[in-house]
XYZ file of C-alpha atoms in Angstrom:
673
model
C 25.174 -128.248 -37.278
C 26.349 -130.240 -40.309
C 28.223 -127.095 -41.756
C 29.733 -126.253 -38.279
C 31.061 -129.680 -37.768
C 32.561 -129.751 -41.128
C 34.159 -126.467 -40.610
C 35.627 -127.462 -37.058
C 36.708 -130.756 -39.002
C 38.358 -128.826 -41.576
C 40.068 -126.204 -39.584
C 41.425 -128.827 -37.169
C 42.717 -131.275 -40.103
C 44.301 -128.049 -42.269
C 45.819 -126.980 -38.657
C 47.445 -130.525 -38.248
C 48.917 -130.138 -41.362
C 50.427 -126.781 -40.553
C 51.766 -128.406 -37.234
C 53.519 -131.068 -39.187
C 54.940 -128.554 -41.453
C 56.432 -126.907 -38.494
C 57.493 -129.932 -36.939
C 59.730 -130.624 -40.062
C 60.997 -127.489 -39.763
C 62.079 -127.968 -36.280
C 63.187 -131.433 -37.239
C 65.429 -130.048 -40.186
C 66.754 -127.215 -37.878
C 67.857 -129.380 -35.191
C 69.368 -132.180 -37.622
C 71.348 -129.070 -39.468
C 72.304 -127.640 -35.993
C 73.609 -131.154 -34.766
C 75.897 -131.767 -37.921
C 77.339 -128.396 -37.910
C 78.255 -128.579 -34.175
C 79.721 -132.420 -34.984
C 81.952 -130.951 -37.689
C 82.969 -127.936 -35.551
C 83.958 -130.717 -32.972
C 86.131 -132.362 -35.610
C 87.987 -129.295 -36.079
C 88.200 -127.520 -32.956
C 87.921 -130.631 -30.384
C 86.032 -128.572 -27.937
C 83.627 -130.823 -25.817
C 81.126 -128.257 -25.947
C 80.206 -128.635 -29.414
C 79.827 -132.514 -28.740
C 77.227 -131.960 -26.158
C 75.264 -129.386 -28.301
C 75.635 -132.301 -31.173
C 73.771 -134.798 -28.724
C 71.338 -132.027 -27.522
C 70.095 -131.252 -31.091
C 69.695 -134.832 -32.023
C 67.087 -135.366 -29.134
C 64.714 -133.435 -31.562
C 64.644 -135.920 -34.358
C 64.738 -138.719 -32.152
C 61.770 -137.402 -30.065
C 59.915 -137.555 -33.395
C 60.825 -141.015 -34.144
C 59.595 -142.225 -31.032
C 56.268 -140.652 -31.671
C 56.029 -142.002 -34.947
C 57.215 -145.427 -34.198
C 54.444 -145.385 -31.529
C 51.825 -144.484 -33.813
C 52.902 -147.567 -36.129
C 51.657 -149.817 -33.718
C 48.070 -151.333 -33.984
C 47.137 -149.819 -30.290
C 49.643 -146.847 -29.704
C 50.346 -145.519 -26.231
C 49.125 -141.776 -26.815
C 51.435 -140.674 -23.808
C 54.154 -141.922 -25.442
C 53.374 -139.994 -28.423
C 52.766 -136.976 -26.921
C 56.036 -137.000 -25.037
C 58.016 -137.956 -28.295
C 56.357 -134.925 -29.899
C 57.096 -132.928 -26.887
C 60.657 -133.838 -26.937
C 60.567 -132.850 -30.967
C 59.814 -129.306 -29.694
C 56.151 -129.589 -31.369
C 53.843 -126.930 -29.399
C 51.638 -128.731 -27.029
C 48.390 -127.357 -28.568
C 49.285 -128.716 -31.740
C 50.030 -132.310 -30.514
C 46.398 -133.717 -30.360
C 45.612 -132.451 -34.063
C 49.004 -134.078 -35.122
C 47.826 -137.349 -33.546
C 44.326 -136.962 -35.100
C 45.738 -136.367 -38.709
C 48.073 -139.389 -38.618
C 45.613 -141.657 -37.157
C 42.793 -140.682 -39.935
C 44.816 -139.950 -42.973
C 48.016 -142.330 -42.665
C 46.869 -144.616 -45.621
C 46.344 -141.589 -47.747
C 48.924 -141.438 -50.724
C 50.465 -137.915 -49.741
C 50.921 -138.693 -45.827
C 52.024 -142.340 -46.750
C 54.702 -140.937 -48.761
C 55.931 -138.142 -46.434
C 55.923 -140.640 -43.695
C 58.186 -143.165 -45.879
C 60.536 -140.315 -46.391
C 60.588 -139.454 -42.729
C 61.075 -143.124 -41.971
C 64.335 -143.178 -44.609
C 65.716 -140.396 -42.800
C 66.014 -142.174 -39.509
C 68.749 -144.745 -40.390
C 70.775 -141.938 -41.642
C 70.317 -140.239 -38.138
C 71.263 -143.690 -36.516
C 74.427 -143.750 -38.578
C 75.167 -139.979 -38.008
C 74.913 -140.832 -34.371
C 77.502 -143.724 -34.485
C 80.059 -141.481 -36.502
C 79.603 -139.060 -33.743
C 80.373 -141.545 -30.932
C 83.583 -142.667 -33.106
C 84.874 -139.012 -33.786
C 84.484 -138.556 -30.112
C 86.634 -141.533 -29.296
C 89.267 -140.430 -31.856
C 89.432 -136.831 -30.130
C 89.741 -138.205 -26.453
C 92.610 -140.651 -27.608
C 95.876 -140.055 -26.255
C 97.166 -139.745 -29.840
C 94.643 -138.264 -32.402
C 94.575 -139.990 -35.655
C 93.840 -137.139 -37.829
C 93.256 -139.283 -41.176
C 90.353 -141.172 -39.603
C 88.969 -137.999 -38.129
C 88.908 -136.378 -41.645
C 87.571 -139.480 -42.957
C 84.571 -139.161 -40.542
C 84.170 -135.565 -41.384
C 83.739 -136.526 -45.118
C 81.308 -139.131 -44.052
C 79.443 -136.393 -42.141
C 78.959 -134.247 -45.116
C 77.873 -137.210 -47.195
C 74.936 -137.913 -44.675
C 74.202 -134.229 -44.534
C 73.125 -134.190 -48.193
C 71.230 -137.333 -47.814
C 69.278 -135.953 -45.160
C 68.709 -132.748 -47.076
C 67.440 -134.726 -49.919
C 64.839 -136.725 -47.686
C 63.922 -133.198 -45.822
C 63.196 -131.740 -49.330
C 60.946 -134.975 -50.409
C 59.077 -134.718 -47.022
C 58.346 -131.109 -47.412
C 57.004 -131.364 -50.864
C 54.836 -134.281 -50.078
C 53.306 -132.645 -47.045
C 52.651 -129.618 -49.454
C 51.025 -131.796 -51.961
C 48.660 -133.196 -49.137
C 47.896 -129.727 -47.882
C 46.637 -128.886 -51.088
C 44.756 -132.159 -51.549
C 42.996 -131.507 -48.027
C 42.312 -128.071 -48.997
C 40.417 -129.123 -52.010
C 38.630 -131.912 -50.198
C 37.276 -129.580 -47.824
C 36.361 -127.104 -50.215
C 34.273 -129.195 -52.243
C 32.751 -130.844 -49.223
C 31.557 -127.545 -47.446
C 30.269 -126.222 -50.980
C 28.191 -129.517 -51.342
C 26.847 -128.907 -47.705
C 26.220 -125.254 -48.236
C 24.030 -126.145 -51.782
C 22.305 -128.952 -50.110
C 21.218 -127.172 -47.135
C 20.406 -123.820 -48.886
C 18.188 -125.594 -51.522
C 16.525 -127.488 -48.435
C 15.937 -124.289 -46.647
C 14.537 -122.427 -49.931
C 12.274 -125.106 -50.336
C 10.768 -125.442 -46.793
C 10.630 -121.640 -46.583
C 8.629 -121.391 -49.811
C 6.329 -124.309 -48.533
C 5.639 -122.728 -44.935
C 5.427 -119.145 -46.387
C 2.574 -120.251 -48.773
C 0.515 -122.051 -45.723
C 1.248 -118.937 -43.351
C 0.439 -116.065 -45.693
C -3.091 -117.598 -46.279
C -3.785 -117.739 -42.632
C -2.150 -114.303 -41.869
C -3.974 -112.511 -44.765
C -6.916 -113.793 -43.225
C -5.915 -112.317 -39.844
C -4.692 -109.181 -41.093
C -7.499 -108.429 -43.008
C -9.982 -109.131 -40.052
C -7.625 -106.739 -38.066
C -8.124 -103.916 -40.274
C -11.701 -104.529 -39.946
C -11.810 -104.346 -36.166
C -9.477 -101.091 -36.438
C -12.108 -99.649 -38.204
C -14.567 -100.268 -35.339
C -16.210 -103.295 -36.682
C -15.868 -105.450 -33.448
C -18.268 -108.054 -34.637
C -15.471 -109.303 -37.037
C -14.638 -112.994 -36.939
C -11.868 -114.618 -39.147
C -11.731 -118.032 -40.769
C -9.683 -120.897 -39.372
C -8.171 -123.112 -41.898
C -6.166 -125.608 -40.002
C -4.978 -126.534 -36.403
C -1.550 -125.273 -36.702
C 0.231 -122.483 -34.880
C -1.536 -119.882 -37.348
C -4.847 -121.427 -36.971
C -4.321 -121.004 -33.105
C -3.782 -117.372 -33.661
C -7.066 -116.931 -35.850
C -8.623 -118.553 -32.812
C -7.189 -116.397 -30.292
C -8.001 -113.467 -32.551
C -11.607 -114.358 -32.609
C -11.511 -114.896 -28.665
C -10.013 -111.449 -28.650
C -12.555 -109.847 -30.479
C -15.402 -111.579 -28.449
C -13.869 -110.117 -25.306
C -12.923 -106.804 -26.775
C -16.408 -106.327 -28.039
C -17.681 -107.127 -24.575
C -15.355 -104.980 -22.852
C -16.001 -101.856 -25.050
C -19.650 -102.360 -24.097
C -18.690 -102.470 -20.330
C -16.378 -99.343 -20.837
C -19.089 -97.336 -22.554
C -21.478 -98.251 -19.452
C -18.873 -97.247 -16.952
C -17.828 -94.127 -18.789
C -21.273 -93.133 -18.264
C -21.098 -93.809 -14.744
C -17.727 -92.232 -14.203
C -19.100 -88.961 -16.006
C -22.189 -88.960 -13.526
C -19.839 -89.652 -10.543
C -17.525 -87.040 -11.573
C -20.103 -84.404 -12.093
C -21.554 -85.649 -8.380
C -17.913 -85.269 -6.817
C -17.293 -82.062 -8.583
C -20.614 -80.627 -7.287
C -19.588 -82.352 -3.818
C -16.449 -80.580 -3.909
C -17.777 -77.229 -4.721
C -20.328 -77.512 -1.969
C -17.595 -78.445 0.230
C -15.395 -75.447 -0.444
C -18.278 -73.192 -0.120
C -19.146 -74.889 3.486
C -15.439 -74.520 4.368
C -15.576 -70.869 3.333
C -18.618 -70.028 4.971
C -17.834 -71.975 8.112
C -14.399 -70.379 8.526
C -16.118 -67.148 8.055
C -18.844 -67.709 10.321
C -16.788 -69.420 13.097
C -13.869 -66.834 13.001
C -16.119 -63.753 13.025
C -17.483 -64.347 16.701
C -14.196 -65.942 17.677
C -12.443 -62.652 16.564
C -14.824 -60.909 19.012
C -14.424 -63.433 22.010
C -10.713 -63.356 21.446
C -10.316 -59.842 20.834
C -12.226 -58.339 23.713
C -11.065 -61.078 26.090
C -7.267 -59.751 25.401
C -8.501 -56.134 25.594
C -10.136 -56.843 29.015
C -6.976 -58.574 30.299
C -5.061 -55.565 29.644
C -7.178 -53.722 32.033
C -7.735 -56.671 34.906
C -5.919 -56.251 38.063
C -7.836 -59.106 40.040
C -5.714 -62.237 40.066
C -9.000 -64.504 40.029
C -10.429 -62.602 37.147
C -7.024 -62.654 35.298
C -6.909 -66.364 35.832
C -10.351 -66.806 34.159
C -9.816 -64.410 31.127
C -6.688 -66.238 30.494
C -8.372 -69.627 30.438
C -11.169 -68.092 28.055
C -8.211 -66.971 25.851
C -6.597 -70.455 26.002
C -10.122 -72.237 25.219
C -10.381 -69.927 22.205
C -6.611 -70.631 21.068
C -7.448 -74.309 21.147
C -10.686 -73.818 19.321
C -8.806 -71.942 16.647
C -6.145 -74.378 16.217
C -8.588 -77.437 15.502
C -10.674 -75.005 12.991
C -7.118 -74.073 11.481
C -6.206 -77.863 11.157
C -9.503 -79.042 9.420
C -9.396 -75.838 7.000
C -5.783 -76.491 6.251
C -5.841 -79.998 5.492
C -8.659 -79.436 2.805
C -6.060 -78.055 0.418
C -3.320 -80.030 1.673
C -4.904 -83.138 0.781
C -4.580 -82.226 -2.829
C -1.714 -80.488 -2.892
C -3.543 -77.142 -3.749
C -1.058 -74.919 -1.852
C 0.748 -71.983 -3.113
C 3.929 -71.334 -1.397
C 5.235 -67.765 -0.962
C 8.993 -66.871 -2.193
C 10.007 -64.184 0.076
C 13.115 -63.354 2.264
C 12.601 -64.828 5.755
C 14.857 -64.999 8.924
C 15.023 -68.383 10.300
C 15.695 -66.877 13.770
C 12.624 -64.991 13.559
C 10.498 -67.940 12.474
C 11.848 -70.347 15.440
C 11.555 -67.359 18.000
C 7.939 -66.738 17.072
C 7.000 -70.422 17.433
C 8.599 -70.580 21.033
C 6.780 -67.367 21.765
C 3.277 -69.079 20.637
C 3.988 -71.952 22.825
C 6.102 -70.161 25.563
C 2.863 -70.110 27.850
C 1.991 -73.908 27.585
C 5.714 -74.752 28.211
C 5.971 -72.288 31.374
C 2.431 -74.104 32.716
C 4.031 -77.172 32.608
C 7.410 -76.100 33.814
C 9.186 -77.371 30.738
C 12.174 -75.695 29.378
C 12.326 -74.546 25.860
C 15.538 -73.912 24.222
C 16.537 -73.163 20.476
C 19.956 -72.828 18.905
C 21.007 -72.103 15.061
C 24.505 -73.171 13.652
C 26.282 -70.366 12.575
C 26.677 -71.829 9.201
C 22.750 -71.548 8.509
C 22.132 -68.293 6.146
C 20.656 -65.663 8.307
C 18.070 -64.882 5.531
C 17.005 -66.977 2.790
C 14.161 -67.409 0.463
C 10.921 -69.496 1.166
C 7.652 -69.411 2.837
C 7.701 -68.047 6.321
C 4.281 -68.621 7.141
C 4.226 -72.280 6.338
C 7.628 -72.827 8.006
C 6.128 -71.359 11.004
C 3.121 -73.650 10.836
C 5.341 -76.690 10.521
C 7.432 -75.398 13.669
C 4.425 -74.551 15.887
C 2.467 -78.033 15.186
C 5.880 -79.795 16.074
C 6.782 -77.858 19.050
C 3.348 -77.917 20.312
C 3.020 -81.328 20.163
C 6.467 -81.798 21.871
C 5.142 -79.792 24.930
C 1.984 -81.443 24.976
C 3.564 -84.899 25.095
C 6.104 -83.946 27.707
C 5.330 -83.935 31.351
C 8.641 -82.811 32.308
C 12.445 -82.170 31.101
C 12.779 -79.981 28.247
C 12.152 -79.337 24.502
C 15.037 -78.297 22.440
C 14.832 -76.784 18.878
C 18.103 -76.676 16.580
C 18.943 -75.814 12.927
C 21.807 -76.393 10.779
C 23.040 -76.947 7.051
C 23.775 -80.230 5.864
C 23.985 -79.531 2.100
C 24.855 -76.340 0.206
C 25.528 -75.096 -3.341
C 25.566 -71.804 -5.276
C 21.887 -71.451 -5.443
C 20.274 -73.816 -2.762
C 20.809 -74.648 0.830
C 19.565 -77.748 2.590
C 18.734 -76.966 6.239
C 17.837 -79.691 8.875
C 15.513 -78.462 11.650
C 15.277 -80.837 14.968
C 12.663 -80.623 17.824
C 13.505 -82.952 20.489
C 11.707 -83.510 23.803
C 11.734 -85.613 26.874
C 8.306 -86.956 26.745
C 6.312 -90.018 26.507
C 7.989 -91.303 23.504
C 6.445 -93.404 20.598
C 6.604 -97.188 20.109
C 8.330 -98.437 16.906
C 5.363 -100.001 15.420
C 3.431 -96.800 15.494
C 6.226 -94.188 14.227
C 4.846 -94.427 10.730
C 1.427 -94.345 11.583
C 1.219 -91.154 13.454
C 1.979 -89.340 10.067
C -1.606 -90.774 8.912
C -4.671 -88.624 9.018
C -6.420 -89.050 12.501
C -3.625 -91.109 14.018
C -2.052 -90.808 17.552
C 0.365 -93.089 19.084
C -2.084 -94.410 21.156
C -5.902 -94.209 21.936
C -5.340 -93.068 25.214
C -3.178 -90.385 24.022
C -6.036 -88.399 22.659
C -8.052 -88.744 25.861
C -4.957 -87.808 27.903
C -3.473 -84.950 25.757
C -6.289 -83.936 23.426
C -6.040 -83.321 19.924
C -7.767 -84.967 16.727
C -4.456 -86.164 14.886
C -4.512 -83.725 12.100
C -1.031 -82.035 13.084
C 1.659 -84.526 11.943
C -0.466 -85.508 8.874
C -0.255 -81.654 7.848
C 3.248 -81.174 8.872
C 4.287 -84.093 6.763
C 2.348 -82.957 3.501
C 3.495 -79.348 3.863
C 7.378 -80.663 4.580
C 7.087 -83.077 1.300
C 4.956 -80.406 -1.053
C 8.009 -78.196 -0.502
C 10.564 -81.135 -1.714
C 11.416 -81.742 1.920
C 11.595 -85.116 3.813
C 10.438 -85.547 7.722
C 11.996 -88.134 9.934
C 11.299 -89.587 13.606
C 13.556 -91.316 16.335
C 11.811 -92.175 19.287
C 12.230 -94.420 22.529
C 9.244 -94.996 24.603
C 9.599 -93.297 28.103
C 12.797 -91.322 27.018
C 11.618 -89.094 24.209
C 11.143 -88.074 20.768
C 12.965 -85.981 18.205
C 11.153 -85.011 15.018
C 13.681 -83.476 12.185
C 12.837 -82.530 8.782
C 14.982 -81.417 5.961
C 14.145 -78.712 3.362
C 15.714 -77.172 0.275
C 15.789 -73.081 0.321
C 16.809 -70.530 -2.196
C 19.725 -68.448 -1.391
C 19.607 -64.839 -1.624
C 21.261 -63.209 -4.946
C 23.229 -60.181 -4.867
C 20.214 -57.896 -5.397
C 18.698 -59.448 -2.181
C 21.796 -59.487 -0.013
C 20.526 -56.245 1.808
C 17.852 -58.329 3.715
C 20.596 -59.772 5.687
C 21.604 -56.341 7.067
C 17.990 -55.216 7.837
C 17.769 -54.521 11.561
C 14.334 -56.301 13.020
C 12.366 -53.101 14.113
C 10.302 -53.980 17.134
C 6.866 -52.045 16.438
C 4.901 -54.103 18.801
C 4.529 -51.300 21.090
C 4.882 -48.220 19.395
C 2.244 -45.539 19.308
C -0.193 -45.004 16.729
C -0.512 -41.175 17.078
C -0.497 -39.452 13.694
C -1.870 -42.338 11.839
C -5.188 -42.286 10.367
C -6.673 -45.570 9.724
C -9.943 -46.425 7.390
C -11.570 -49.642 9.068
C -13.529 -51.364 6.305
C -15.748 -53.950 8.297
C -19.423 -54.754 8.236
C -19.555 -56.463 11.386
C -20.556 -54.309 14.557
C -18.857 -56.567 16.841
C -15.610 -56.623 15.196
C -15.759 -52.877 14.410
C -16.008 -52.346 17.974
C -13.111 -54.519 18.601
C -10.756 -52.724 16.019
C -11.579 -49.187 17.185
C -10.963 -50.413 20.737
C -7.590 -51.773 20.218
C -6.360 -49.242 17.696
C -7.409 -46.193 19.995
C -6.009 -47.601 22.828
C -2.531 -47.188 20.843
C -3.452 -43.851 19.868
C -4.653 -44.485 16.340
C -7.308 -41.962 14.747
C -10.174 -44.354 13.280
C -12.795 -44.339 10.783
C -15.436 -46.846 10.095
C -16.912 -48.044 6.650
C -19.645 -50.594 6.586
C -18.718 -51.904 2.848
C -16.348 -51.272 0.181
C -18.702 -48.915 -1.459
C -18.910 -46.589 1.320
C -15.211 -46.906 1.955
C -14.239 -45.648 -1.448
C -16.764 -42.589 -1.235
C -14.915 -41.666 2.254
C -11.508 -42.241 0.755
C -12.388 -39.671 -2.167
C -13.033 -37.144 0.356
C -10.430 -37.837 3.146
C -6.861 -38.923 3.314
C -5.791 -42.029 5.176
C -2.519 -43.711 6.051
C -3.605 -46.947 5.732
C -6.976 -49.423 4.958
C -7.917 -52.416 7.199
C -10.126 -54.185 4.441
C -12.434 -57.000 5.257
C -13.234 -59.469 2.487
C -16.614 -60.463 2.628
C -19.170 -57.567 2.812
C -22.564 -56.797 1.123
C -22.785 -54.382 -1.809
C -19.135 -54.431 -2.492
C -16.922 -56.960 -0.887
C -13.025 -56.187 -0.143
C -11.626 -57.748 -3.490
C -13.910 -55.143 -5.739
C -12.926 -52.213 -3.362
C -9.225 -53.158 -3.433
C -9.291 -53.165 -7.207
C -11.173 -49.903 -7.476
C -8.471 -48.077 -5.238
C -5.459 -49.507 -7.045
C -6.865 -47.884 -10.409
C -7.206 -44.471 -8.573
C -4.682 -41.853 -9.275
C -1.051 -42.083 -8.201
C -1.535 -40.034 -4.902
C -4.512 -42.293 -3.697
C -3.592 -45.699 -5.545
C -0.467 -46.430 -3.381
C -1.879 -46.480 0.114
C -1.148 -49.774 2.176
C -4.187 -52.183 2.364
C -4.196 -55.023 4.945
C -6.833 -57.671 4.263
C -8.539 -58.419 7.758
C -10.760 -61.313 7.159
C -11.952 -64.575 8.594
C -11.158 -66.382 5.405
C -8.187 -68.812 6.049
C -8.914 -71.305 3.151
C -5.557 -72.139 1.380
C -4.360 -69.786 -1.345
C -6.185 -66.625 0.371
C -3.068 -64.776 1.180
C -1.843 -65.136 -2.460
C -5.237 -64.085 -3.689
C -4.907 -61.101 -1.699
C -1.398 -60.275 -2.777
C -2.262 -60.774 -6.262
C -5.227 -58.039 -6.368
C -2.706 -55.413 -4.867
C -3.113 -55.723 -1.085
C -0.004 -55.166 0.800
C -0.496 -57.947 4.006
C -3.002 -60.171 5.580
C -4.297 -60.715 9.090
C -6.653 -63.709 9.729
C -9.130 -63.082 12.326
C -8.846 -63.757 15.286
C -5.945 -61.260 15.507
C -3.596 -60.341 18.133
C -3.440 -56.762 18.746
C 0.604 -56.641 18.823
C 0.609 -58.321 15.271
C -1.706 -55.829 13.825
C -0.045 -52.910 15.579
C 3.497 -54.046 14.144
C 1.935 -54.609 10.585
C 0.312 -51.107 10.470
C 3.344 -49.685 11.866
C 5.793 -51.431 9.348
C 3.567 -50.705 6.236
C 2.876 -46.848 7.227
C 6.594 -46.092 7.545
C 7.813 -47.705 4.484
C 4.929 -45.878 2.471
C 5.799 -42.671 3.898
C 9.478 -43.164 3.352
C 8.777 -43.861 -0.292
C 7.003 -40.956 -0.863
C 9.625 -38.892 0.735
C 12.016 -40.314 -1.650
C 9.616 -39.797 -4.660
C 9.018 -36.015 -3.645
C 12.814 -35.426 -3.098
C 13.395 -36.686 -6.665
C 10.964 -34.405 -8.050
C 12.372 -31.387 -6.215
C 15.844 -31.937 -7.636
C 16.694 -30.009 -10.920
C 16.520 -32.112 -13.964
C 20.343 -31.140 -14.884
C 21.373 -32.348 -11.508
C 19.250 -35.670 -12.129
């Protein structure tokens, strides 16, 4: 602070000297300009020169006012400032000039300069009088040129005196500036040496006391680093370093205690982790077995119910069989939700990346819930904006699962009115398109305070809703998880009594040039095509499912052969030719996975046969696992006959066309190729 104050004082003082030098220059210039105009006036008689003479003299007379006021014991500083302003000094320099005058007016150099300044003032007064006399002579009716010439000589004499005084003033100010500069330099140097020396002495003293305590703490820290947690350091004093040493000892106490507790906790965690892993494994096995054991009889119930339905004509019997089918569908949806949630909870889901047609996905979802909508007399509509790509890359199964869940919910909670589905593109770039899907209903609506909770597990908008409309509250939780795992977001807008609108936005990969052909592929309706001429090998160990598949396929004209497990299927396939294999996964002796791997290793004529997995396994990742080992498609039990027929027709036709193209290429002469 002392150095800063000294520096500030030095700069302002030297600045004031500089201001005085500048003021002297203004004073001299104004005096010279005044004399020049007065002399011209004596020769030209031009009144303009006389006015300029008086105007230029205001500068030195302003400085005179300031000097005379500062000479008083208690000067009026406002008068001083006005005087310096009249002397054309810069307003920012005036306070420094006043301070310099008041502090150093008795110093030899400044006193001498002010004396020279004071001597110049009577000369200026005399010059002012000569100017008035010259003005009177020039304005007289008869001009006395002799007196005018005399006055001009007097002006020259006064100019010479003023020049000498100005030189003396400037020289004296220069000497004063050099003196002040020397004083300031010596003062700053003395302060710097004093403060620097003091700082060094203090630093050495503090360093010795700090180093002693820090060395002990560092040594202790090194021992703790090596694992010697019982280390404690000596406290030399109750200063800051001493408090650090005390805190170090307290820290090692706590650390030693925490390490002991951590080891105990780690041992407990290892035990708990082993239990959790064992529990997860048991849960997975349980879910796999439960899925298979429940779906196997459900496949028989639903399959034979649908088979019988096609042959019934009695209206009462049709209603009864439809109720059986609906009850089975309801049970399957609950089972699917429970099984799917197991994988979704931990994000353990693999998403397919294949071309999908959004219109087909929405249409299939509507067909799935159409019967419920008709039963409640609810209108069901959908619309797709023109700018939505017809085909893009994504997971059609997961997208369909989202749609079915949301549309089913909309119909479930709507008593009258309509459910409307829409799709539109909201963002698009070269590779990705973001599509917004909306499902709007005219149902009961959801209160504001419940709108976020309904996406939580086992939550519904109201307790009465589950009693009235059914459901366990898994659907929306799974939908939200499925959307978010695909980098999407789901939203809800709802008003109680008016309806709800669920909408979600998801990014999809656009088709590249090699995939553009998908856009022009016509949807082939193979639901009702005949199976005549197609030979199917059914690999299934369950007698009920064997009978069901045979009945369903033979009804459409397929030729069927049964194998009870994978081993028998391979032996039959070696001896006979088939167009397609329907492969169960869980069977005795050899399961569907091993059988498929064996077939894919056979010679080219046998290895390429289409294989469709038909299984009650629906655990997340099962589809991807089947595809990875070489299967062509996947049918989950219970299955719909029309879905199975469509898959068989599509795969068989594709395989036959591929074989024909290959045979044609082999028949072409090599030179042509």
